[in-house]
Amino acid sequence: MNYGIVSQEQLEQIDTILSSKLIKLGVDCVIIIDMAGNIITAKDNGESKYDVYSFAALAAGNFATVDAMAKLVGEAEFSLLFHKGQESNIHFSKIDDELLLISMFGKDISLGFLRLNVVEAIEQIRKVWEGSKD
Amino acid sequence: MSFINLKDKVVQVKIVYYGPGRCGKTTNLEYINRKFRSQIQSEMVSLKTHGDRTLFFDFLPFDMGKIKGYDIKIQLYTVPGQVKYNATRKLVLKGVDGVVFVADAMEKQREKNIRSLNQLHENLQAYKESIFKLPLVIQYNKVDLKEHGVPILPTAVLRKDLNSRLKVPDFEASAITGYNVAATLKKIISSTVVSMQKKLL
Ligand SMILES: Nc1nc2c(ncn2[C@@H]2O[C@H](COP(=O)(O)OP(=O)(O)OP(=O)(O)O)[C@@H](O)[C@H]2O)c(=O)[nH]1
Ligand SMILES: [Mg+2]
């Protein structure tokens, strides 16, 4: 299967992972995007109202910028990208060279706890993704 | 590459307005944003400097309705045209499905148009895309200036400079009055959707 097309089955599996690993913990909104700013899937707790399309375009730009800066200073990448606010936080994590997982969460979740769960979710998502490639 | 979601039946298409500094890319999107307000759910996002020059990109998502049961979501972007911003221009081109090259018809911009088009060619190559294969439409913008006595290049000259090898659809336009802005947009959308359908089959 070509990258750029995900099957219904894959998306359902990914959505289940996002729900059980992240939304259940209290994460407000999780989005998977590609590096071009397309949305692969978005899940939220039913309350948040983000403009996910604009968000994806900005997030891809933001990630690409930081990545380009890393290369300029001779780093392969900056592995952690995290924006902290008063009420909400945004955490970026690379799934692979093409995909990003973005979590938006409030102040009742600690970064460490979130990261742990993001890592697990990403491992599972990679399996779904790779399973489809062959 | 456009992204196709088989579950929700959504296709996202990325179209980039490219061209030299101050040629009118942002003005094109602003006109589309006003004119097609009813098809646009969100606000236009503009990352710009204090002097209203594009710093990173403008972004305007646009609903096309359905084709073969798929919801077509067009994502319009502009690049920053200033010479010094090539690194960011490249980033915006990532995953592009179709390009509108906006040329500035003012006589004094002749060289800049050519240089910008050449750089588009190089930037696409960095993504293993070819300017000869990617859906492309060329717009000769600012033709309204003729009425104001500003020297502008005849379209035949612009064509010879920019479109003699590419031979893609092209339009005279005025982003400020809206002349041929929608025609340009429709053409790039149809070329892009046709090329995507080919890839899908
Ligand atoms: N007369 C005339 N002026 C135009 C036209 N299109 C754009 N302009 C003007 O040209 C200037 C630059 O336009 P922008 O749309 O900001 O140009 P841009 O290509 O986005 O420039 P960068 O963001 O720096 O790359 C503005 O003052 C516009 O009002 C046009 O069709 N006719
Ligand atoms: Mg601009």
Tab-separated table of N, CA and C in Angstrom, chain B residues 37-113:
chain	number	residue	atom	x	y	z
B	37	ARG	N	-16.227	32.931	1.032
B	37	ARG	CA	-16.413	32.835	2.488
B	37	ARG	C	-17.314	31.663	2.888
B	38	SER	N	-18.380	31.445	2.136
B	38	SER	CA	-19.364	30.427	2.536
B	38	SER	C	-18.792	29.012	2.467
B	39	GLN	N	-17.725	28.813	1.666
B	39	GLN	CA	-17.136	27.474	1.568
B	39	GLN	C	-15.950	27.304	2.514
B	40	ILE	N	-15.687	28.332	3.300
B	40	ILE	CA	-14.498	28.303	4.144
B	40	ILE	C	-14.918	28.299	5.600
B	41	GLN	N	-14.497	27.261	6.327
B	41	GLN	CA	-14.951	27.134	7.707
B	41	GLN	C	-14.095	27.903	8.697
B	42	SER	N	-12.833	28.105	8.342
B	42	SER	CA	-11.985	28.691	9.373
B	42	SER	C	-11.378	30.005	8.907
B	43	GLU	N	-10.670	30.617	9.789
B	43	GLU	CA	-10.009	31.871	9.475
B	43	GLU	C	-8.758	31.594	8.655
B	44	MET	N	-8.392	32.535	7.822
B	44	MET	CA	-7.119	32.430	7.119
B	44	MET	C	-5.992	32.637	8.132
B	45	VAL	N	-4.996	31.776	8.066
B	45	VAL	CA	-3.857	31.915	8.972
B	45	VAL	C	-2.719	32.574	8.205
B	46	SER	N	-2.194	33.681	8.715
B	46	SER	CA	-1.097	34.369	8.038
B	46	SER	C	0.060	34.578	9.000
B	47	LEU	N	1.186	33.980	8.682
B	47	LEU	CA	2.381	34.200	9.501
B	47	LEU	C	3.226	35.232	8.791
B	48	LYS	N	3.161	36.473	9.278
B	48	LYS	CA	3.778	37.562	8.521
B	48	LYS	C	4.589	38.494	9.407
B	49	THR	N	5.359	39.337	8.762
B	49	THR	CA	6.165	40.324	9.480
B	49	THR	C	5.288	41.546	9.754
B	50	HIS	N	5.821	42.487	10.508
B	50	HIS	CA	5.059	43.703	10.789
B	50	HIS	C	4.743	44.474	9.522
B	51	GLY	N	5.622	44.341	8.540
B	51	GLY	CA	5.394	45.037	7.279
B	51	GLY	C	4.494	44.285	6.320
B	52	ASP	N	3.741	43.290	6.840
B	52	ASP	CA	2.799	42.519	6.023
B	52	ASP	C	3.450	41.675	4.937
B	53	ARG	N	4.723	41.359	5.123
B	53	ARG	CA	5.328	40.403	4.199
B	53	ARG	C	5.171	39.025	4.801
B	54	THR	N	4.943	38.030	3.931
B	54	THR	CA	4.777	36.679	4.444
B	54	THR	C	6.109	36.193	5.029
B	55	LEU	N	6.040	35.684	6.245
B	55	LEU	CA	7.235	35.238	6.936
B	55	LEU	C	7.412	33.727	6.761
B	56	PHE	N	6.312	32.995	6.876
B	56	PHE	CA	6.379	31.550	6.737
B	56	PHE	C	5.368	31.082	5.686
B	57	PHE	N	4.090	31.257	5.968
B	57	PHE	CA	3.086	30.949	4.938
B	57	PHE	C	1.757	31.586	5.306
B	58	ASP	N	0.869	31.644	4.319
B	58	ASP	CA	-0.547	31.868	4.583
B	58	ASP	C	-1.218	30.525	4.361
B	59	PHE	N	-2.288	30.289	5.096
B	59	PHE	CA	-2.985	29.013	4.971
B	59	PHE	C	-4.475	29.260	4.927
B	60	LEU	N	-5.127	28.663	3.940
B	60	LEU	CA	-6.563	28.825	3.788
B	60	LEU	C	-7.182	27.492	3.370
B	61	PRO	N	-7.917	26.848	4.282
B	61	PRO	CA	-8.578	25.584	3.913
B	61	PRO	C	-9.923	25.878	3.257
B	62	PHE	N	-10.292	25.038	2.321
B	62	PHE	CA	-11.353	25.396	1.402
B	62	PHE	C	-12.091	24.113	1.021
B	63	ASP	N	-13.401	24.066	1.232
B	63	ASP	CA	-14.156	22.841	0.914
B	63	ASP	C	-14.671	22.856	-0.508
B	64	MET	N	-14.366	21.778	-1.221
B	64	MET	CA	-14.731	21.716	-2.635
B	64	MET	C	-16.033	20.973	-2.874
B	65	GLY	N	-16.574	20.337	-1.825
B	65	GLY	CA	-17.702	19.450	-2.052
B	65	GLY	C	-17.203	18.059	-2.379
B	66	LYS	N	-18.087	17.227	-2.940
B	66	LYS	CA	-17.740	15.817	-3.116
B	66	LYS	C	-17.420	15.466	-4.556
B	67	ILE	N	-16.405	14.592	-4.717
B	67	ILE	CA	-16.139	13.971	-6.009
B	67	ILE	C	-16.106	12.474	-5.778
B	68	LYS	N	-16.937	11.749	-6.495
B	68	LYS	CA	-17.033	10.290	-6.332
B	68	LYS	C	-17.183	9.887	-4.863
B	69	GLY	N	-17.974	10.625	-4.133
B	69	GLY	CA	-18.241	10.260	-2.750
B	69	GLY	C	-17.181	10.717	-1.756
B	70	TYR	N	-16.095	11.314	-2.276
B	70	TYR	CA	-15.049	11.788	-1.374
B	70	TYR	C	-15.175	13.292	-1.141
B	71	ASP	N	-15.046	13.689	0.114
B	71	ASP	CA	-15.006	15.102	0.450
B	71	ASP	C	-13.649	15.656	0.066
B	72	ILE	N	-13.618	16.663	-0.782
B	72	ILE	CA	-12.329	17.218	-1.205
B	72	ILE	C	-12.031	18.470	-0.382
B	73	LYS	N	-10.982	18.405	0.388
B	73	LYS	CA	-10.555	19.565	1.166
B	73	LYS	C	-9.303	20.149	0.543
B	74	ILE	N	-9.438	21.343	0.017
B	74	ILE	CA	-8.302	22.001	-0.626
B	74	ILE	C	-7.589	22.836	0.438
B	75	GLN	N	-6.292	22.675	0.541
B	75	GLN	CA	-5.519	23.490	1.476
B	75	GLN	C	-4.626	24.425	0.657
B	76	LEU	N	-4.954	25.702	0.718
B	76	LEU	CA	-4.154	26.672	-0.035
B	76	LEU	C	-3.057	27.245	0.859
B	77	TYR	N	-1.848	27.292	0.325
B	77	TYR	CA	-0.714	27.881	1.029
B	77	TYR	C	-0.055	28.927	0.131
B	78	THR	N	0.587	29.913	0.728
B	78	THR	CA	1.517	30.740	-0.036
B	78	THR	C	2.895	30.536	0.589
B	79	VAL	N	3.930	30.798	-0.209
B	79	VAL	CA	5.282	30.796	0.346
B	79	VAL	C	5.705	32.250	0.573
B	80	PRO	N	6.732	32.477	1.388
B	80	PRO	CA	7.284	33.823	1.478
B	80	PRO	C	8.158	34.057	0.243
B	81	GLY	N	7.959	35.157	-0.437
B	81	GLY	CA	8.655	35.367	-1.709
B	81	GLY	C	10.035	35.983	-1.593
B	82	GLN	N	10.340	36.593	-0.453
B	82	GLN	CA	11.623	37.289	-0.347
B	82	GLN	C	12.778	36.307	-0.500
B	83	VAL	N	13.802	36.767	-1.225
B	83	VAL	CA	14.917	35.898	-1.591
B	83	VAL	C	15.483	35.157	-0.380
B	84	LYS	N	15.625	35.880	0.737
B	84	LYS	CA	16.305	35.296	1.900
B	84	LYS	C	15.536	34.151	2.561
B	85	TYR	N	14.283	33.959	2.176
B	85	TYR	CA	13.478	32.946	2.865
B	85	TYR	C	13.411	31.601	2.145
B	86	ASN	N	14.432	31.254	1.373
B	86	ASN	CA	14.275	30.007	0.618
B	86	ASN	C	14.137	28.776	1.499
B	87	ALA	N	14.776	28.780	2.653
B	87	ALA	CA	14.667	27.591	3.515
B	87	ALA	C	13.204	27.359	3.906
B	88	THR	N	12.501	28.427	4.248
B	88	THR	CA	11.097	28.247	4.623
B	88	THR	C	10.235	27.949	3.399
B	89	ARG	N	10.591	28.549	2.259
B	89	ARG	CA	9.839	28.226	1.028
B	89	ARG	C	9.855	26.732	0.780
B	90	LYS	N	11.034	26.147	0.958
B	90	LYS	CA	11.168	24.711	0.745
B	90	LYS	C	10.263	23.914	1.679
B	91	LEU	N	10.233	24.334	2.946
B	91	LEU	CA	9.408	23.613	3.917
B	91	LEU	C	7.939	23.617	3.498
B	92	VAL	N	7.481	24.757	3.002
B	92	VAL	CA	6.071	24.853	2.618
B	92	VAL	C	5.770	23.938	1.422
B	93	LEU	N	6.763	23.722	0.573
B	93	LEU	CA	6.539	22.884	-0.612
B	93	LEU	C	6.430	21.396	-0.291
B	94	LYS	N	6.770	21.047	0.908
B	94	LYS	CA	6.730	19.618	1.267
B	94	LYS	C	5.327	19.035	1.030
B	95	GLY	N	5.277	17.966	0.284
B	95	GLY	CA	4.002	17.283	0.068
B	95	GLY	C	3.036	18.033	-0.834
B	96	VAL	N	3.542	18.931	-1.658
B	96	VAL	CA	2.660	19.731	-2.504
B	96	VAL	C	2.023	18.875	-3.608
B	97	ASP	N	0.768	19.179	-3.918
B	97	ASP	CA	0.064	18.461	-4.995
B	97	ASP	C	-0.090	19.297	-6.254
B	98	GLY	N	-0.092	20.615	-6.094
B	98	GLY	CA	-0.260	21.489	-7.251
B	98	GLY	C	0.300	22.865	-6.922
B	99	VAL	N	0.829	23.552	-7.948
B	99	VAL	CA	1.437	24.861	-7.718
B	99	VAL	C	0.819	25.907	-8.644
B	100	VAL	N	0.532	27.079	-8.081
B	100	VAL	CA	0.234	28.257	-8.895
B	100	VAL	C	1.480	29.123	-8.846
B	101	PHE	N	2.092	29.343	-10.006
B	101	PHE	CA	3.223	30.260	-10.025
B	101	PHE	C	2.689	31.646	-10.360
B	102	VAL	N	2.821	32.572	-9.398
B	102	VAL	CA	2.353	33.937	-9.601
B	102	VAL	C	3.538	34.778	-10.061
B	103	ALA	N	3.433	35.304	-11.276
B	103	ALA	CA	4.478	36.181	-11.796
B	103	ALA	C	4.010	37.619	-11.655
B	104	ASP	N	4.957	38.503	-11.502
B	104	ASP	CA	4.651	39.927	-11.384
B	104	ASP	C	4.832	40.550	-12.771
B	105	ALA	N	3.752	41.069	-13.319
B	105	ALA	CA	3.813	41.575	-14.700
B	105	ALA	C	4.557	42.899	-14.833
B	106	MET	N	4.938	43.511	-13.732
B	106	MET	CA	5.664	44.783	-13.832
B	106	MET	C	7.002	44.574	-14.543
B	107	GLU	N	7.281	45.492	-15.458
B	107	GLU	CA	8.490	45.379	-16.267
B	107	GLU	C	9.750	45.139	-15.441
B	108	LYS	N	9.858	45.896	-14.360
B	108	LYS	CA	11.094	45.814	-13.573
B	108	LYS	C	11.237	44.493	-12.809
B	109	GLN	N	10.205	43.660	-12.837
B	109	GLN	CA	10.277	42.388	-12.108
B	109	GLN	C	10.649	41.209	-13.015
B	110	ARG	N	10.960	41.518	-14.252
B	110	ARG	CA	11.158	40.447	-15.232
B	110	ARG	C	12.169	39.387	-14.772
B	111	GLU	N	13.338	39.862	-14.356
B	111	GLU	CA	14.392	38.940	-13.926
B	111	GLU	C	13.968	38.128	-12.706
B	112	LYS	N	13.287	38.804	-11.789
B	112	LYS	CA	12.890	38.149	-10.527
B	112	LYS	C	11.936	36.991	-10.776
B	113	ASN	N	11.035	37.173	-11.732
B	113	ASN	CA	10.111	36.084	-12.066
B	113	ASN	C	10.883	34.851	-12.531
